[in-house]
Coordinates of C-alpha atoms in Angstrom, one line a residue:
A1 CA -108.4 -57.6 -28.0
A2 CA -111.4 -58.4 -30.1
A3 CA -113.3 -55.6 -28.1
V4 CA -110.5 -53.1 -28.7
A5 CA -110.3 -53.8 -32.3
G6 CA -114.0 -53.5 -32.6
L7 CA -113.9 -50.1 -30.9
V8 CA -111.0 -49.1 -33.2
G9 CA -113.2 -50.1 -36.2
L10 CA -116.2 -48.2 -35.1
Q11 CA -114.1 -45.1 -34.4
L12 CA -112.8 -45.4 -38.0
R13 CA -116.2 -45.9 -39.5
S14 CA -117.3 -42.8 -37.8
R15 CA -114.5 -40.4 -39.2
P16 CA -116.4 -39.5 -42.3
A17 CA -119.3 -38.0 -40.0
P18 CA -118.4 -34.3 -40.6
S19 CA -118.2 -34.7 -44.3
I20 CA -121.5 -36.7 -44.2
V21 CA -123.5 -33.8 -42.6
D22 CA -121.7 -31.3 -44.7
A23 CA -122.9 -32.8 -47.8
A24 CA -126.3 -33.2 -46.5
L25 CA -126.5 -29.5 -45.7
R26 CA -125.0 -28.4 -49.0
E27 CA -127.5 -30.4 -50.9
A28 CA -130.6 -28.9 -48.7
L29 CA -129.4 -25.4 -48.2
G30 CA -126.9 -24.8 -51.1
P31 CA -123.0 -24.7 -51.3
D32 CA -122.8 -21.2 -49.6
F33 CA -124.9 -22.1 -46.6
P34 CA -122.1 -21.4 -44.0
D35 CA -122.3 -17.7 -45.0
A36 CA -126.0 -17.7 -44.2
V37 CA -125.6 -19.2 -40.5
A38 CA -126.9 -16.7 -38.0
H39 CA -125.8 -17.0 -34.3
P40 CA -127.3 -15.8 -31.1
D41 CA -126.5 -12.1 -30.2
W42 CA -124.9 -13.5 -26.9
P43 CA -122.0 -14.4 -26.7
G44 CA -121.7 -13.6 -30.4
A45 CA -120.1 -15.5 -33.3
D46 CA -116.6 -14.6 -32.3
A47 CA -116.7 -15.2 -28.6
E48 CA -114.3 -17.7 -27.2
L49 CA -116.4 -20.8 -26.2
G50 CA -115.8 -23.7 -23.9
R51 CA -114.2 -26.6 -25.3
Q52 CA -116.3 -29.4 -26.4
L53 CA -117.2 -31.7 -23.7
G54 CA -115.7 -35.3 -23.5
A55 CA -117.4 -38.5 -22.8
V56 CA -117.0 -38.1 -19.0
R57 CA -117.6 -34.4 -18.6
M58 CA -120.8 -35.0 -20.9
L59 CA -122.3 -36.8 -17.9
R60 CA -122.2 -33.5 -15.9
A61 CA -123.5 -31.4 -18.6
H62 CA -127.2 -31.3 -17.0
K63 CA -125.8 -30.0 -13.8
R64 CA -123.7 -27.6 -15.6
Y65 CA -126.5 -26.0 -17.9
A66 CA -130.0 -27.0 -16.4
H67 CA -130.2 -24.5 -13.7
D68 CA -134.0 -24.2 -13.9
S69 CA -135.3 -27.7 -13.5
D70 CA -138.5 -29.7 -12.8
I71 CA -140.8 -26.6 -13.9
S72 CA -144.3 -27.8 -14.3
Y73 CA -146.0 -27.1 -17.8
G74 CA -149.1 -29.3 -17.1
P75 CA -151.3 -31.2 -14.7
A76 CA -149.5 -34.7 -14.7
G77 CA -147.1 -34.3 -12.1
A78 CA -143.5 -35.1 -12.7
R79 CA -144.3 -36.4 -16.1
N80 CA -145.3 -32.8 -17.0
H81 CA -142.1 -31.2 -15.9
L82 CA -139.4 -29.6 -18.0
D83 CA -135.9 -28.2 -17.6
V84 CA -134.4 -25.0 -19.1
W85 CA -130.8 -25.1 -20.3
R86 CA -128.9 -21.9 -20.8
R87 CA -125.6 -20.4 -20.2
P88 CA -125.3 -18.9 -16.6
D89 CA -124.0 -15.5 -18.2
L90 CA -126.8 -15.1 -20.5
P91 CA -128.1 -11.6 -20.1
A92 CA -131.5 -10.8 -18.7
G93 CA -133.9 -10.0 -21.3
S94 CA -131.9 -11.9 -24.0
K95 CA -134.1 -13.1 -27.0
A96 CA -132.1 -16.3 -27.7
P97 CA -133.3 -18.6 -30.1
V98 CA -135.0 -21.8 -28.5
L99 CA -134.7 -25.6 -29.1
V100 CA -137.1 -28.0 -27.4
Q101 CA -135.7 -31.5 -26.8
V102 CA -138.2 -34.5 -26.7
H103 CA -136.7 -37.7 -25.3
G104 CA -137.0 -41.1 -26.8
G105 CA -137.9 -44.6 -25.1
A106 CA -140.7 -46.2 -27.3
W107 CA -143.3 -44.2 -25.8
V108 CA -143.2 -46.4 -22.6
Y109 CA -140.0 -45.1 -20.8
G110 CA -137.3 -42.4 -20.8
S111 CA -136.7 -39.0 -19.2
K112 CA -135.8 -35.3 -19.9
V113 CA -132.3 -36.2 -18.2
G114 CA -129.8 -38.4 -20.0
Q115 CA -130.4 -37.7 -23.7
A116 CA -129.1 -35.3 -26.4
Y117 CA -126.5 -34.0 -24.1
P118 CA -123.9 -33.5 -27.1
L119 CA -126.5 -31.4 -29.0
L120 CA -127.9 -29.3 -26.0
S121 CA -124.5 -28.5 -24.4
H122 CA -123.3 -27.4 -27.8
L123 CA -126.2 -25.0 -28.5
V124 CA -126.2 -23.7 -25.0
E125 CA -122.5 -22.8 -25.2
R126 CA -123.3 -20.9 -28.3
G127 CA -126.0 -18.9 -26.7
W128 CA -129.1 -21.0 -27.3
V129 CA -131.9 -21.7 -24.9
C130 CA -132.8 -25.3 -24.8
V131 CA -135.8 -26.8 -23.2
S132 CA -136.0 -30.8 -22.4
L133 CA -139.1 -32.2 -21.2
N134 CA -140.9 -35.3 -19.7
Y135 CA -144.2 -36.4 -21.0
R136 CA -146.6 -39.1 -20.0
L137 CA -145.6 -42.7 -20.7
S138 CA -147.4 -45.9 -21.4
P139 CA -148.9 -48.3 -20.5
R140 CA -150.1 -45.8 -17.8
A141 CA -150.8 -43.4 -20.5
T142 CA -152.8 -44.1 -23.7
W143 CA -152.1 -42.5 -27.0
P144 CA -152.6 -39.6 -27.8
D145 CA -151.4 -38.4 -24.3
Q146 CA -147.8 -38.4 -25.5
I147 CA -148.3 -35.8 -28.3
L148 CA -150.8 -33.9 -26.2
D149 CA -148.2 -33.3 -23.7
V150 CA -145.5 -32.3 -26.2
K151 CA -147.9 -29.8 -27.7
R152 CA -148.8 -28.5 -24.2
A153 CA -145.1 -28.0 -23.5
V154 CA -144.4 -26.2 -26.5
A155 CA -147.5 -23.8 -25.7
W156 CA -145.7 -23.3 -22.2
V157 CA -142.4 -22.5 -24.1
K158 CA -144.1 -19.8 -26.3
Q159 CA -145.8 -18.3 -23.4
N160 CA -143.1 -18.3 -20.8
I161 CA -139.6 -18.7 -22.3
A162 CA -139.0 -15.0 -22.6
D163 CA -138.7 -15.1 -18.7
Y164 CA -135.6 -17.3 -19.2
G165 CA -133.9 -15.4 -22.0
G166 CA -135.4 -17.1 -24.9
D167 CA -137.2 -15.8 -28.0
P168 CA -140.9 -17.2 -28.3
G169 CA -140.7 -16.1 -31.8
F170 CA -138.2 -18.6 -32.7
V171 CA -138.7 -22.1 -31.3
A172 CA -137.4 -25.3 -33.1
I173 CA -137.8 -28.8 -31.9
T174 CA -135.8 -32.1 -31.8
G175 CA -135.9 -35.5 -30.4
G176 CA -134.7 -39.1 -31.1
S177 CA -136.6 -42.3 -31.5
A178 CA -140.0 -42.0 -30.2
G179 CA -138.9 -38.4 -29.6
G180 CA -138.1 -38.1 -33.3
H181 CA -141.7 -39.4 -34.0
L182 CA -143.2 -36.8 -31.6
T183 CA -140.9 -34.0 -33.0
A184 CA -141.9 -34.8 -36.6
L185 CA -145.7 -35.3 -35.7
H186 CA -145.8 -32.1 -33.7
A187 CA -143.9 -30.0 -36.5
L188 CA -146.4 -31.2 -39.1
T189 CA -149.8 -30.8 -37.1
A190 CA -149.0 -27.7 -35.0
Q191 CA -151.8 -25.9 -36.9
D192 CA -154.3 -28.5 -35.9
S193 CA -156.1 -27.6 -32.5
R194 CA -157.5 -31.1 -32.1
W195 CA -154.6 -32.2 -30.2
Q196 CA -154.6 -28.9 -27.9
P197 CA -157.6 -29.6 -25.4
G198 CA -157.8 -26.3 -23.4
F199 CA -155.2 -24.5 -25.2
E200 CA -156.7 -24.5 -28.8
D201 CA -155.8 -20.8 -29.4
V202 CA -152.1 -21.1 -28.5
D203 CA -149.8 -20.9 -31.4
T204 CA -147.6 -24.1 -31.1
T205 CA -145.9 -23.8 -34.7
V206 CA -142.2 -24.3 -34.7
A207 CA -139.4 -22.8 -36.9
A208 CA -137.8 -26.2 -37.7
A209 CA -137.7 -29.8 -36.7
V210 CA -134.7 -32.1 -36.3
P211 CA -135.8 -35.7 -35.6
Y212 CA -132.8 -38.2 -35.0
Y213 CA -133.5 -41.7 -35.9
G214 CA -137.2 -41.1 -35.7
V215 CA -140.3 -43.4 -36.1
Y216 CA -142.3 -41.8 -39.3
D217 CA -144.8 -44.4 -40.0
W218 CA -147.0 -46.6 -37.5
T219 CA -148.7 -48.4 -40.4
N220 CA -145.5 -49.9 -42.2
R221 CA -147.0 -48.8 -45.5
D222 CA -143.8 -49.5 -47.3
G223 CA -143.7 -53.0 -46.0
H224 CA -140.4 -53.1 -44.2
V225 CA -139.7 -56.7 -43.0
D226 CA -137.6 -55.2 -40.0
D227 CA -140.4 -52.9 -38.9
E228 CA -141.8 -54.3 -35.5
V229 CA -142.7 -51.2 -34.0
V230 CA -146.5 -51.9 -34.5
D231 CA -146.2 -54.6 -31.9
V232 CA -145.3 -52.2 -29.1
L233 CA -147.9 -49.8 -30.1
Q234 CA -150.8 -52.4 -30.1
E235 CA -149.7 -53.8 -26.8
H236 CA -148.7 -50.8 -24.8
V237 CA -149.3 -47.4 -26.4
V238 CA -152.6 -47.5 -28.5
K239 CA -153.9 -50.6 -26.7
Q240 CA -155.9 -51.8 -29.7
P241 CA -155.2 -54.1 -32.6
F242 CA -154.0 -52.4 -35.7
E243 CA -156.7 -53.8 -37.8
A244 CA -159.5 -52.3 -35.4
A245 CA -157.8 -48.9 -35.1
R246 CA -156.2 -48.3 -38.6
A247 CA -157.3 -44.8 -38.8
L248 CA -155.8 -43.9 -35.5
F249 CA -152.4 -45.4 -36.3
D250 CA -152.4 -43.6 -39.7
E251 CA -153.3 -40.2 -38.0
A252 CA -150.5 -40.8 -35.6
S253 CA -147.9 -41.1 -38.5
P254 CA -145.9 -38.2 -39.4
M255 CA -145.7 -39.6 -42.9
S256 CA -149.6 -39.0 -43.3
H257 CA -149.0 -35.3 -42.6
V258 CA -146.4 -34.1 -45.1
R259 CA -147.5 -30.8 -46.5
A260 CA -146.4 -27.9 -48.5
D261 CA -146.1 -25.5 -45.7
A262 CA -144.3 -27.9 -43.4
P263 CA -141.3 -26.2 -41.6
P264 CA -137.7 -26.9 -42.4
F265 CA -136.6 -30.4 -41.5
F266 CA -133.3 -32.1 -40.8
C267 CA -133.5 -35.9 -40.5
L268 CA -130.6 -37.9 -39.2
H269 CA -130.5 -41.6 -39.2
G270 CA -127.9 -44.7 -39.1
T271 CA -127.8 -47.4 -41.7
N272 CA -127.4 -50.2 -39.2
D273 CA -130.4 -49.0 -37.0
S274 CA -131.8 -52.4 -35.8
L275 CA -134.8 -50.7 -34.1
V276 CA -136.1 -48.2 -36.5
P277 CA -135.5 -49.3 -40.3
I278 CA -133.6 -46.6 -42.2
G279 CA -136.2 -47.3 -45.0
Q280 CA -138.7 -45.4 -42.9
A281 CA -136.5 -42.3 -43.0
R282 CA -135.7 -42.6 -46.6
S283 CA -139.3 -42.7 -47.3
F284 CA -140.3 -40.0 -45.2
V285 CA -137.7 -37.7 -46.5
R286 CA -138.6 -38.5 -50.1
R287 CA -142.3 -37.9 -49.4
L288 CA -141.7 -34.6 -47.6
R289 CA -139.4 -33.4 -50.2
A290 CA -142.0 -34.0 -52.9
V291 CA -144.3 -31.4 -51.3
S292 CA -142.6 -29.2 -49.0
N293 CA -141.7 -25.7 -49.9
A294 CA -139.0 -25.7 -47.2
P295 CA -135.5 -27.4 -47.0
V296 CA -135.5 -30.9 -46.0
A297 CA -132.1 -32.2 -45.1
F298 CA -131.1 -35.7 -44.6
A299 CA -127.9 -37.3 -43.2
E300 CA -127.5 -41.1 -43.0
F301 CA -124.5 -42.6 -41.3
P302 CA -123.0 -45.9 -42.7
G303 CA -122.7 -48.4 -39.8
A304 CA -124.3 -46.3 -37.2
Q305 CA -126.9 -47.8 -34.8
H306 CA -129.9 -46.4 -33.0
A307 CA -129.2 -43.9 -30.4
F308 CA -125.8 -42.8 -32.0
D309 CA -125.7 -39.4 -30.3
I310 CA -126.4 -40.4 -26.7
F311 CA -122.7 -40.0 -25.7
S312 CA -119.9 -37.7 -27.1
S313 CA -118.6 -39.3 -30.2
N314 CA -117.6 -38.4 -33.8
R315 CA -120.9 -38.7 -35.0
A316 CA -122.8 -37.1 -32.1
N317 CA -120.4 -34.1 -32.2
A318 CA -120.5 -33.7 -36.1
S319 CA -124.3 -33.9 -35.9
A320 CA -124.4 -31.2 -33.0
V321 CA -122.3 -28.9 -35.3
A322 CA -124.5 -29.5 -38.4
V323 CA -127.7 -29.1 -36.4
E324 CA -126.5 -25.7 -35.1
Q325 CA -125.6 -24.6 -38.7
F326 CA -129.0 -25.9 -40.1
L327 CA -131.0 -24.1 -37.5
G328 CA -128.6 -21.0 -37.8
V329 CA -129.7 -20.5 -41.6
V330 CA -133.3 -20.9 -40.6
Y331 CA -132.7 -18.4 -37.8
G332 CA -130.9 -16.1 -40.0
E333 CA -133.8 -15.9 -42.4
H334 CA -136.3 -15.4 -39.5
K335 CA -134.2 -12.6 -38.4
R336 CA -134.5 -11.0 -41.8
G337 CA -138.2 -11.5 -41.8
H338 CA -138.0 -14.3 -44.5
R339 CA -138.7 -18.0 -44.8
V340 CA -136.0 -20.3 -46.0
T341 CA -137.2 -22.1 -49.3
A342 CA -136.3 -25.6 -50.5
R343 CA -133.7 -26.4 -53.3
Q344 CA -134.1 -29.1 -55.9
H345 CA -133.5 -32.4 -54.2
V346 CA -132.2 -35.7 -55.6
S347 CA -134.2 -38.8 -54.4
A348 CA -133.6 -39.9 -50.8

């Protein structure tokens, strides 16, 4: 009875999710943003779409959409494999917008299979091409192996996704937790070739970034008492004490790379996140908004824990729709040959 009551309570607390993400988009993009959302040419904005997958059917999403699996993008075997998600009826030669998904797992575990299914399946149904990737994991790998792999995967997408119906001219990136960290870091450093050994001349810039409950700071510069990520990094990922490698920890922090020409960002986080404190997200959004010429949307969900989007739920489904709308606005400006610009923000 207590468990049932708890589940009912969670369901009730998640009901405002659609209004939360709508308010975040209106703040960042303006009250008329729905009119600016552009959709892929196929199947078209008015097409009849498959119904939203429930919790059980969501488990079969990979089999349903990832018809091109375990494609090699680098030399590290299975850890350099990716899957391409797309509608089976996507016409050959389509130029669908592309979203790259980077899995989470504290830089030490995780896989391209099993994460972000609500988002990926939602976008694929609407005509997007999505790419989920593996990357090298610690402790076998040592930082910066993880970000090098993400950049190599994005380079592969830019050079090859047209063969799968995607548009290499519009590639966005998303990921949760450690994947959110890698998403934000890649988006903010895509013009820096130092993390592109052997493919320095490949354009790996992205049109937009959507980190879920991401890690934005490896230095805990704001002094969050519940920020313990540095312990994992010292022991397993960087394999050096923080005090001995402070510059490396700082360079690996997305918060250190906020810049005026950053791509549009949409950050999502739960207020009850016990793994990555929401204060990190608030600080990152505040710092990025202070300098970026592009929109920075921010949705925080009261009561939500880490990984709130793994399974189909009110929050996961509302987030997927909101991400589609956010990216759709950026995509619409791209199709018109423009760059979406920031509005005046209130403090995060």
